[in-house]
Short mmCIF file of C-alpha atoms in Angstrom, two decimals:
data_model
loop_
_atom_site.label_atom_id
_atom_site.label_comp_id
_atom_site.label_asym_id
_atom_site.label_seq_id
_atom_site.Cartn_x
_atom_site.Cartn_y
_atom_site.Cartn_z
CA UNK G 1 0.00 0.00 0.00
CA UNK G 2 1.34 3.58 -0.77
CA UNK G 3 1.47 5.89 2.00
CA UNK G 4 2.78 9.47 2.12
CA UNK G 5 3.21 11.22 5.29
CA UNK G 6 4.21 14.71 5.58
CA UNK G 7 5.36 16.78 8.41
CA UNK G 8 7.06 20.22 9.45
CA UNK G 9 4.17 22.33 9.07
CA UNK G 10 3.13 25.29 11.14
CA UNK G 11 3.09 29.02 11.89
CA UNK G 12 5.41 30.96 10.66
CA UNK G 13 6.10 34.99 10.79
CA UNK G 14 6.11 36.65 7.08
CA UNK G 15 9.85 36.39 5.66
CA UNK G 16 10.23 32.95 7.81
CA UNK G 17 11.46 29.64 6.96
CA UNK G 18 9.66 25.95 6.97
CA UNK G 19 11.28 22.60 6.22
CA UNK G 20 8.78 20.17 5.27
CA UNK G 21 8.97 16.41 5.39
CA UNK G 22 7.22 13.30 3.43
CA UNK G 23 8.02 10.17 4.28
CA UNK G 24 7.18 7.24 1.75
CA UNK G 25 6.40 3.67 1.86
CA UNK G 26 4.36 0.89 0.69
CA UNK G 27 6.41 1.54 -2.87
CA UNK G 28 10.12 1.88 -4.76
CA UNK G 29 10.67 5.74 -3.93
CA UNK G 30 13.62 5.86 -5.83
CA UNK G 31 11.92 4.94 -8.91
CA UNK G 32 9.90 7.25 -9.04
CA UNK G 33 9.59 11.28 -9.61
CA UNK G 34 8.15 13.57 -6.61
CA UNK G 35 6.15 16.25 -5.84
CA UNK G 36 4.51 18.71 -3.69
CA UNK G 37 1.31 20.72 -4.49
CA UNK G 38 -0.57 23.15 -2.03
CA UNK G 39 -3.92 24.34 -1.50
CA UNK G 40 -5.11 26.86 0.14
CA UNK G 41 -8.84 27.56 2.15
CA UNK G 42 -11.23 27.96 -0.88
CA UNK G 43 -8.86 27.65 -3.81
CA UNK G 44 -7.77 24.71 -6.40
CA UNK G 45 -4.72 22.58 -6.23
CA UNK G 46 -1.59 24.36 -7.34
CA UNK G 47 1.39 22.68 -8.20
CA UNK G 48 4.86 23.86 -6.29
CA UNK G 49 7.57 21.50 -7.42
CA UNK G 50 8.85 18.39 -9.03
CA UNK G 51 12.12 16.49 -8.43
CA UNK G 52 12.89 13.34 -10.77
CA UNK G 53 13.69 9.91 -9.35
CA UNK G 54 17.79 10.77 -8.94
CA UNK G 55 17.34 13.91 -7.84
CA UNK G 56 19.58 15.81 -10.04
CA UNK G 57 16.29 17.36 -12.32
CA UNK G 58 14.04 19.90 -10.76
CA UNK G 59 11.32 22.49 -11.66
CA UNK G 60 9.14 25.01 -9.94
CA UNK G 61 6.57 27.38 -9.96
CA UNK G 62 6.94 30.92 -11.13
CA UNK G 63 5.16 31.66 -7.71
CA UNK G 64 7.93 29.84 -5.43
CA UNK G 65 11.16 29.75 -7.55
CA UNK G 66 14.22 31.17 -5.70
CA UNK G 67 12.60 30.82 -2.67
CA UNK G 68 11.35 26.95 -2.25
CA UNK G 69 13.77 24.02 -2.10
CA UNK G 70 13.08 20.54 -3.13
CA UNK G 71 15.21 17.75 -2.57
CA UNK G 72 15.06 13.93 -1.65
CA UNK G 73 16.81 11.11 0.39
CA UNK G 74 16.67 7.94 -1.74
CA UNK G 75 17.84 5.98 0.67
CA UNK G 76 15.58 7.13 3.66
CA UNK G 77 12.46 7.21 1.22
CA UNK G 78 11.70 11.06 2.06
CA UNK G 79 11.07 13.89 0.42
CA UNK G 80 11.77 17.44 1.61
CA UNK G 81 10.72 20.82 0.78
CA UNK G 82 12.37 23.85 2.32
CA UNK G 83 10.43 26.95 2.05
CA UNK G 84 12.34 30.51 2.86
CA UNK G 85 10.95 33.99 2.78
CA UNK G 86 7.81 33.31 3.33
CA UNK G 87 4.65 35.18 2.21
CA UNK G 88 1.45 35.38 3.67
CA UNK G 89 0.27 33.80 0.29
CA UNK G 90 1.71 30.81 1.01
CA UNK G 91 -0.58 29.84 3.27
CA UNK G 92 -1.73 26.59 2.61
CA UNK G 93 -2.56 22.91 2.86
CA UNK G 94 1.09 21.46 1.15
CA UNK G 95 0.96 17.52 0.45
CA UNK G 96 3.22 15.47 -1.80
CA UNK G 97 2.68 13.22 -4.30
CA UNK G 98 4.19 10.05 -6.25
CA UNK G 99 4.72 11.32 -10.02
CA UNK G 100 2.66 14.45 -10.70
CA UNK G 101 1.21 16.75 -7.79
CA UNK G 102 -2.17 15.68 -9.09
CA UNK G 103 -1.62 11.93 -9.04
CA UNK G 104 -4.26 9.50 -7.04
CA UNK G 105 -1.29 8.99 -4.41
CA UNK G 106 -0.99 11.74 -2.56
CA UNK G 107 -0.48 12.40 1.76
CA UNK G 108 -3.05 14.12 3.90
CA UNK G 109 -0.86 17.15 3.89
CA UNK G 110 0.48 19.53 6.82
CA UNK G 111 -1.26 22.93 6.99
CA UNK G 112 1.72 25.89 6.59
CA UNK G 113 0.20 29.31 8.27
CA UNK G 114 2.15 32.75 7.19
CA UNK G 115 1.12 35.37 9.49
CA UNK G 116 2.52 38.14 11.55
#
């Protein structure tokens, strides 16, 4: 069974940082591309960032780029997503996903709260 658990959520202060967690199992993480998607209170999914299944190949969002981090641990089967200078806008639910953000096997997500 695929499970995705993330963690390191919480509230942060405007121009803060977050590092977020996801911890796989249930499924060869190393085989696979990553990544994380958010959602905030009344809007759609939006996809932040995708690493491939070495690592070494990432991409991001216009709204996040130079200022969100992904990166993975093969050989601990986690994800990560650091998140620096936070905006209020970047409040949101953040989950990750196997493949694309809008795949069927996603986590439950951790809630990330910008505000002063």
């Amino acid at each position: 069974e695929v499970q995705l658990v993330e963690s390191g959520g919480g509230l942060v202060q405007p121009g803060g940082s977050l590092t977020l967690s996801c911890k796989a199992s249930g499924f060869t993480f190393s085989s696979w591309s990553m990544s994380w998607g958010r959602q905030a209170r009344g809007k759609g999914v939006e996809w932040v960032s995708t690493i491939n299944s070495g690592g070494g190949g990432t991409s991001y969002a216009d709204s996040v780029k130079g200022r969100f981090t992904i990166s993975r641990d093969n050989a601990k089967s986690t994800l990560y997503l650091q998140l620096n200078s936070l905006k209020n806008e970047d409040t949101a639910m953040y989950y990750c996903a196997r493949g694309r953000y809008d795949s069927l096997y996603r986590g439950q997500g951790t809630q990330v709260t910008v505000s002063s």
